[in-house]
Amino acid sequence: MPKFTGETGEKEADVKYKAILFDMDGTVLDTLRDLNAAVNRCMEHFGYPTQTIDETRQRVGNGSKRLLELSVPERTDGNKIGELLAWYLPYYNEHANDTTAPYPGIPEMMESLREKGLALAIVSNKPDRTVKELAAIHFPGLLETAVGENEAAGIRRKPWPDTLLAAAAELGVPIRECLYVGDSEVDVLTATRAGMDCASVLWGFRSREEIEAAGGNLFMTEPKELLAYILTA
């Protein structure tokens, strides 16, 4: 993919950040109902108790395998987790867009950032294929790249910084000129490991207190506030 040039039809804004990297789940897309439905279908298939939507909310953010590990009874055998994962991944990929939608104001915010010449990307712990598919469906023409977990290509899931570093490299933008936007303690840790500034949104899956406990110190309550911050930083 060619490196981002900032050529979007308007003069590039004189701002601190040249690229904005967004987490997907809980940050730009409300995926919770589809995640909960897929987990519960998997639990039912294997004879385990189903999960409430709030339980799923607290368990997402560390990849599909960890989500399943936290959803089954303690001391469930690792081989069984592998069976669940092999069933869950294709099922979720098929149903990942049943009810998923952007949070209100997100597409408009992205359009404004693009008009100002900023490069945009999505990074996620979802499998790379699913990330690219959802990004293309919901944000056509707004993103330069979308990067998901892809162990086969050497891109590990967050909190390893691999997805952030890969996206920044694709964009050709230095780390110091990138802002990472997420909604969880995992996102704060990932940004720290990547050496990237981090803004935390409060409309997602974690509370302010949980994010602060991980070291988060920059919070946004709505997309308009995030847009204003980026354009004046």
mmCIF file of C-alpha atoms in Angstrom:
data_model
loop_
_atom_site.group_PDB
_atom_site.id
_atom_site.type_symbol
_atom_site.label_atom_id
_atom_site.label_comp_id
_atom_site.label_asym_id
_atom_site.label_seq_id
_atom_site.Cartn_x
_atom_site.Cartn_y
_atom_site.Cartn_z
ATOM 1 C CA MET A 1 0.000 0.000 0.000
ATOM 2 C CA PRO A 2 1.421 3.443 -0.891
ATOM 3 C CA LYS A 3 2.321 5.714 1.974
ATOM 4 C CA PHE A 4 -0.143 8.425 2.917
ATOM 5 C CA THR A 5 0.536 11.780 1.253
ATOM 6 C CA GLY A 6 -2.143 13.932 2.852
ATOM 7 C CA GLU A 7 -3.718 14.685 -0.519
ATOM 8 C CA THR A 8 -7.436 14.735 0.277
ATOM 9 C CA GLY A 9 -8.601 17.809 -1.580
ATOM 10 C CA GLU A 10 -7.989 20.400 1.140
ATOM 11 C CA LYS A 11 -4.916 22.012 2.628
ATOM 12 C CA GLU A 12 -3.371 19.824 5.300
ATOM 13 C CA ALA A 13 -4.093 21.123 8.792
ATOM 14 C CA ASP A 14 -1.209 22.464 10.875
ATOM 15 C CA VAL A 15 -1.705 20.064 13.775
ATOM 16 C CA LYS A 16 0.465 17.915 16.022
ATOM 17 C CA TYR A 17 -0.864 14.602 14.733
ATOM 18 C CA LYS A 18 -0.676 13.526 11.102
ATOM 19 C CA ALA A 19 -2.322 10.133 11.626
ATOM 20 C CA ILE A 20 -5.100 8.865 13.886
ATOM 21 C CA LEU A 21 -5.239 5.150 14.672
ATOM 22 C CA PHE A 22 -8.546 3.907 16.065
ATOM 23 C CA ASP A 23 -9.332 0.788 18.032
ATOM 24 C CA MET A 24 -12.401 -0.931 16.564
ATOM 25 C CA ASP A 25 -14.626 -2.546 19.234
ATOM 26 C CA GLY A 26 -16.061 0.012 21.634
ATOM 27 C CA THR A 27 -14.293 2.921 19.937
ATOM 28 C CA VAL A 28 -15.624 3.318 16.395
ATOM 29 C CA LEU A 29 -17.978 0.322 16.140
ATOM 30 C CA ASP A 30 -20.571 -0.914 18.623
ATOM 31 C CA THR A 31 -19.943 -4.639 18.212
ATOM 32 C CA LEU A 32 -21.138 -5.790 21.619
ATOM 33 C CA ARG A 33 -24.425 -7.444 20.666
ATOM 34 C CA ASP A 34 -22.838 -9.472 17.874
ATOM 35 C CA LEU A 35 -19.960 -10.535 20.124
ATOM 36 C CA ASN A 36 -22.342 -11.564 22.893
ATOM 37 C CA ALA A 37 -24.582 -13.466 20.477
ATOM 38 C CA ALA A 38 -21.626 -15.347 18.983
ATOM 39 C CA VAL A 39 -20.194 -16.223 22.398
ATOM 40 C CA ASN A 40 -23.562 -17.498 23.569
ATOM 41 C CA ARG A 41 -24.102 -19.552 20.430
ATOM 42 C CA CYS A 42 -20.688 -21.105 21.054
ATOM 43 C CA MET A 43 -21.469 -21.744 24.728
ATOM 44 C CA GLU A 44 -24.760 -23.410 23.810
ATOM 45 C CA HIS A 45 -23.070 -25.568 21.182
ATOM 46 C CA PHE A 46 -20.576 -26.907 23.729
ATOM 47 C CA GLY A 47 -22.988 -27.128 26.660
ATOM 48 C CA TYR A 48 -21.691 -24.221 28.757
ATOM 49 C CA PRO A 49 -23.741 -21.477 30.478
ATOM 50 C CA THR A 50 -24.513 -18.424 28.371
ATOM 51 C CA GLN A 51 -23.240 -14.939 29.209
ATOM 52 C CA THR A 52 -24.999 -11.658 29.871
ATOM 53 C CA ILE A 53 -24.153 -8.738 27.640
ATOM 54 C CA ASP A 54 -22.438 -6.996 30.571
ATOM 55 C CA GLU A 55 -20.268 -10.063 31.157
ATOM 56 C CA THR A 56 -19.212 -10.000 27.525
ATOM 57 C CA ARG A 57 -18.548 -6.256 27.770
ATOM 58 C CA GLN A 58 -16.033 -6.832 30.553
ATOM 59 C CA ARG A 59 -14.330 -9.733 28.776
ATOM 60 C CA VAL A 60 -13.688 -8.288 25.323
ATOM 61 C CA GLY A 61 -10.504 -6.463 24.382
ATOM 62 C CA ASN A 62 -7.857 -9.167 24.572
ATOM 63 C CA GLY A 63 -8.704 -11.203 21.493
ATOM 64 C CA SER A 64 -11.102 -14.052 20.757
ATOM 65 C CA LYS A 65 -9.198 -16.764 22.602
ATOM 66 C CA ARG A 66 -9.089 -14.777 25.832
ATOM 67 C CA LEU A 67 -12.769 -13.877 25.467
ATOM 68 C CA LEU A 68 -13.642 -17.571 25.348
ATOM 69 C CA GLU A 69 -11.284 -18.444 28.203
ATOM 70 C CA LEU A 70 -13.085 -15.930 30.398
ATOM 71 C CA SER A 71 -16.514 -17.151 29.280
ATOM 72 C CA VAL A 72 -16.155 -20.830 30.216
ATOM 73 C CA PRO A 73 -15.881 -22.323 33.717
ATOM 74 C CA GLU A 74 -12.499 -22.030 35.431
ATOM 75 C CA ARG A 75 -9.980 -24.804 34.795
ATOM 76 C CA THR A 76 -11.493 -25.662 31.424
ATOM 77 C CA ASP A 77 -8.890 -27.700 29.547
ATOM 78 C CA GLY A 78 -6.737 -25.829 27.042
ATOM 79 C CA ASN A 79 -7.550 -28.335 24.315
ATOM 80 C CA LYS A 80 -11.240 -27.624 24.833
ATOM 81 C CA ILE A 81 -10.558 -23.894 24.474
ATOM 82 C CA GLY A 82 -8.951 -24.701 21.139
ATOM 83 C CA GLU A 83 -12.105 -26.543 20.056
ATOM 84 C CA LEU A 84 -14.271 -23.609 21.067
ATOM 85 C CA LEU A 85 -12.046 -21.163 19.226
ATOM 86 C CA ALA A 86 -12.102 -23.246 16.042
ATOM 87 C CA TRP A 87 -15.922 -23.195 16.170
ATOM 88 C CA TYR A 88 -16.291 -19.582 17.282
ATOM 89 C CA LEU A 89 -14.065 -17.815 14.758
ATOM 90 C CA PRO A 90 -15.874 -18.826 11.551
ATOM 91 C CA TYR A 91 -19.262 -18.374 13.219
ATOM 92 C CA TYR A 92 -18.427 -14.878 14.430
ATOM 93 C CA ASN A 93 -16.899 -13.902 11.095
ATOM 94 C CA GLU A 94 -20.170 -14.880 9.404
ATOM 95 C CA HIS A 95 -22.274 -12.938 11.919
ATOM 96 C CA ALA A 96 -19.924 -10.060 12.786
ATOM 97 C CA ASN A 97 -22.146 -7.517 11.067
ATOM 98 C CA ASP A 98 -25.616 -8.675 12.090
ATOM 99 C CA THR A 99 -26.235 -5.672 14.373
ATOM 100 C CA THR A 100 -22.837 -3.930 14.438
ATOM 101 C CA ALA A 101 -22.847 -0.231 13.541
ATOM 102 C CA PRO A 102 -20.680 2.862 14.001
ATOM 103 C CA TYR A 103 -21.246 4.915 17.116
ATOM 104 C CA PRO A 104 -23.162 8.133 16.361
ATOM 105 C CA GLY A 105 -20.905 10.848 15.003
ATOM 106 C CA ILE A 106 -17.958 8.590 14.153
ATOM 107 C CA PRO A 107 -18.237 8.629 10.328
ATOM 108 C CA GLU A 108 -18.749 12.395 10.343
ATOM 109 C CA MET A 109 -15.709 12.876 12.586
ATOM 110 C CA MET A 110 -13.610 10.721 10.268
ATOM 111 C CA GLU A 111 -14.780 12.703 7.245
ATOM 112 C CA SER A 112 -13.740 15.952 8.942
ATOM 113 C CA LEU A 113 -10.313 14.560 9.787
ATOM 114 C CA ARG A 114 -9.801 13.336 6.232
ATOM 115 C CA GLU A 115 -10.793 16.737 4.869
ATOM 116 C CA LYS A 116 -8.044 18.257 7.004
ATOM 117 C CA GLY A 117 -5.477 15.924 5.481
ATOM 118 C CA LEU A 118 -5.027 13.447 8.336
ATOM 119 C CA ALA A 119 -4.401 9.754 7.696
ATOM 120 C CA LEU A 120 -6.801 7.338 9.398
ATOM 121 C CA ALA A 121 -6.432 3.667 10.284
ATOM 122 C CA ILE A 122 -8.124 1.029 12.410
ATOM 123 C CA VAL A 123 -6.253 -1.508 14.530
ATOM 124 C CA SER A 124 -7.896 -4.346 16.419
ATOM 125 C CA ASN A 125 -7.440 -7.654 18.203
ATOM 126 C CA LYS A 126 -10.007 -9.189 15.888
ATOM 127 C CA PRO A 127 -8.639 -11.460 13.156
ATOM 128 C CA ASP A 128 -7.167 -9.388 10.335
ATOM 129 C CA ARG A 129 -9.724 -10.610 7.787
ATOM 130 C CA THR A 130 -12.678 -9.576 9.960
ATOM 131 C CA VAL A 131 -11.137 -6.176 10.718
ATOM 132 C CA LYS A 132 -10.631 -5.399 7.047
ATOM 133 C CA GLU A 133 -14.147 -6.547 6.131
ATOM 134 C CA LEU A 134 -15.884 -4.490 8.832
ATOM 135 C CA ALA A 135 -13.739 -1.441 8.083
ATOM 136 C CA ALA A 136 -14.608 -1.621 4.381
ATOM 137 C CA ILE A 137 -18.327 -1.997 5.112
ATOM 138 C CA HIS A 138 -18.686 0.803 7.640
ATOM 139 C CA PHE A 139 -15.991 3.319 6.656
ATOM 140 C CA PRO A 140 -15.605 3.155 2.865
ATOM 141 C CA GLY A 141 -13.146 5.696 1.533
ATOM 142 C CA LEU A 142 -12.223 6.981 4.992
ATOM 143 C CA LEU A 143 -9.309 4.738 5.968
ATOM 144 C CA GLU A 144 -5.839 4.208 4.564
ATOM 145 C CA THR A 145 -5.479 0.831 6.259
ATOM 146 C CA ALA A 146 -6.997 -1.572 8.785
ATOM 147 C CA VAL A 147 -4.836 -4.021 10.734
ATOM 148 C CA GLY A 148 -5.953 -6.960 12.847
ATOM 149 C CA GLU A 149 -4.238 -9.741 14.748
ATOM 150 C CA ASN A 150 -2.310 -11.951 12.342
ATOM 151 C CA GLU A 151 0.144 -14.238 14.128
ATOM 152 C CA ALA A 152 1.121 -15.927 10.856
ATOM 153 C CA ALA A 153 2.432 -12.583 9.598
ATOM 154 C CA GLY A 154 4.136 -11.773 12.901
ATOM 155 C CA ILE A 155 1.474 -9.309 14.064
ATOM 156 C CA ARG A 156 0.511 -10.209 17.617
ATOM 157 C CA ARG A 157 -2.586 -9.028 19.419
ATOM 158 C CA LYS A 158 -2.614 -6.057 21.752
ATOM 159 C CA PRO A 159 -1.161 -5.221 24.248
ATOM 160 C CA TRP A 160 1.779 -6.110 22.009
ATOM 161 C CA PRO A 161 2.302 -2.948 19.934
ATOM 162 C CA ASP A 162 2.516 -4.812 16.608
ATOM 163 C CA THR A 163 -0.792 -3.626 15.116
ATOM 164 C CA LEU A 164 -0.053 0.022 15.903
ATOM 165 C CA LEU A 165 3.483 -0.178 14.565
ATOM 166 C CA ALA A 166 2.344 -1.973 11.412
ATOM 167 C CA ALA A 167 -0.347 0.629 10.718
ATOM 168 C CA ALA A 168 2.030 3.553 11.280
ATOM 169 C CA ALA A 169 4.591 1.929 8.988
ATOM 170 C CA GLU A 170 1.981 1.439 6.247
ATOM 171 C CA LEU A 171 0.999 5.088 6.544
ATOM 172 C CA GLY A 172 4.613 6.243 6.562
ATOM 173 C CA VAL A 173 3.922 8.481 9.569
ATOM 174 C CA PRO A 174 6.387 8.678 12.507
ATOM 175 C CA ILE A 175 5.133 7.303 15.821
ATOM 176 C CA ARG A 176 5.411 10.725 17.482
ATOM 177 C CA GLU A 177 2.953 12.112 14.917
ATOM 178 C CA CYS A 178 0.340 9.400 15.536
ATOM 179 C CA LEU A 179 -2.484 9.449 18.072
ATOM 180 C CA TYR A 180 -4.054 6.166 19.138
ATOM 181 C CA VAL A 181 -7.708 6.270 20.198
ATOM 182 C CA GLY A 182 -9.147 3.412 22.253
ATOM 183 C CA ASP A 183 -11.638 2.573 24.969
ATOM 184 C CA SER A 184 -9.828 0.243 27.365
ATOM 185 C CA GLU A 185 -6.904 -0.381 29.663
ATOM 186 C CA VAL A 186 -5.466 -2.672 26.981
ATOM 187 C CA ASP A 187 -5.397 0.250 24.558
ATOM 188 C CA VAL A 188 -3.533 2.459 27.039
ATOM 189 C CA LEU A 189 -0.907 -0.232 27.597
ATOM 190 C CA THR A 190 -0.571 -0.891 23.865
ATOM 191 C CA ALA A 191 -0.025 2.783 23.097
ATOM 192 C CA THR A 192 2.566 3.033 25.860
ATOM 193 C CA ARG A 193 4.470 0.062 24.467
ATOM 194 C CA ALA A 194 4.351 1.574 20.983
ATOM 195 C CA GLY A 195 5.562 4.961 22.227
ATOM 196 C CA MET A 196 2.376 6.573 20.929
ATOM 197 C CA ASP A 197 0.075 9.148 22.534
ATOM 198 C CA CYS A 198 -3.322 7.775 23.565
ATOM 199 C CA ALA A 199 -6.795 9.256 23.921
ATOM 200 C CA SER A 200 -9.454 7.180 25.681
ATOM 201 C CA VAL A 201 -13.139 7.405 24.773
ATOM 202 C CA LEU A 202 -15.831 6.964 27.398
ATOM 203 C CA TRP A 203 -18.641 5.681 25.167
ATOM 204 C CA GLY A 204 -17.090 2.210 24.870
ATOM 205 C CA PHE A 205 -16.683 -0.943 26.938
ATOM 206 C CA ARG A 206 -14.692 0.290 29.959
ATOM 207 C CA SER A 207 -15.241 2.879 32.675
ATOM 208 C CA ARG A 208 -13.061 5.914 33.272
ATOM 209 C CA GLU A 209 -11.898 4.375 36.547
ATOM 210 C CA GLU A 210 -10.701 1.198 34.836
ATOM 211 C CA ILE A 211 -8.809 3.180 32.211
ATOM 212 C CA GLU A 212 -7.293 5.552 34.775
ATOM 213 C CA ALA A 213 -6.058 2.567 36.783
ATOM 214 C CA ALA A 214 -4.034 1.550 33.713
ATOM 215 C CA GLY A 215 -2.510 5.012 33.362
ATOM 216 C CA GLY A 216 -4.983 6.658 31.001
ATOM 217 C CA ASN A 217 -5.139 10.430 31.455
ATOM 218 C CA LEU A 218 -6.763 11.882 28.331
ATOM 219 C CA PHE A 219 -10.508 11.282 28.023
ATOM 220 C CA MET A 220 -13.134 12.082 25.401
ATOM 221 C CA THR A 221 -16.884 11.960 26.006
ATOM 222 C CA GLU A 222 -18.106 12.342 22.409
ATOM 223 C CA PRO A 223 -16.686 12.314 18.865
ATOM 224 C CA LYS A 224 -17.034 16.092 18.525
ATOM 225 C CA GLU A 225 -14.793 16.560 21.548
ATOM 226 C CA LEU A 226 -12.219 14.176 20.091
ATOM 227 C CA LEU A 227 -12.304 16.005 16.749
ATOM 228 C CA ALA A 228 -11.780 19.373 18.431
ATOM 229 C CA TYR A 229 -8.866 18.019 20.456
ATOM 230 C CA ILE A 230 -7.110 16.548 17.417
ATOM 231 C CA LEU A 231 -7.479 19.723 15.367
ATOM 232 C CA THR A 232 -6.156 21.975 18.145
ATOM 233 C CA ALA A 233 -3.449 19.772 19.692
#
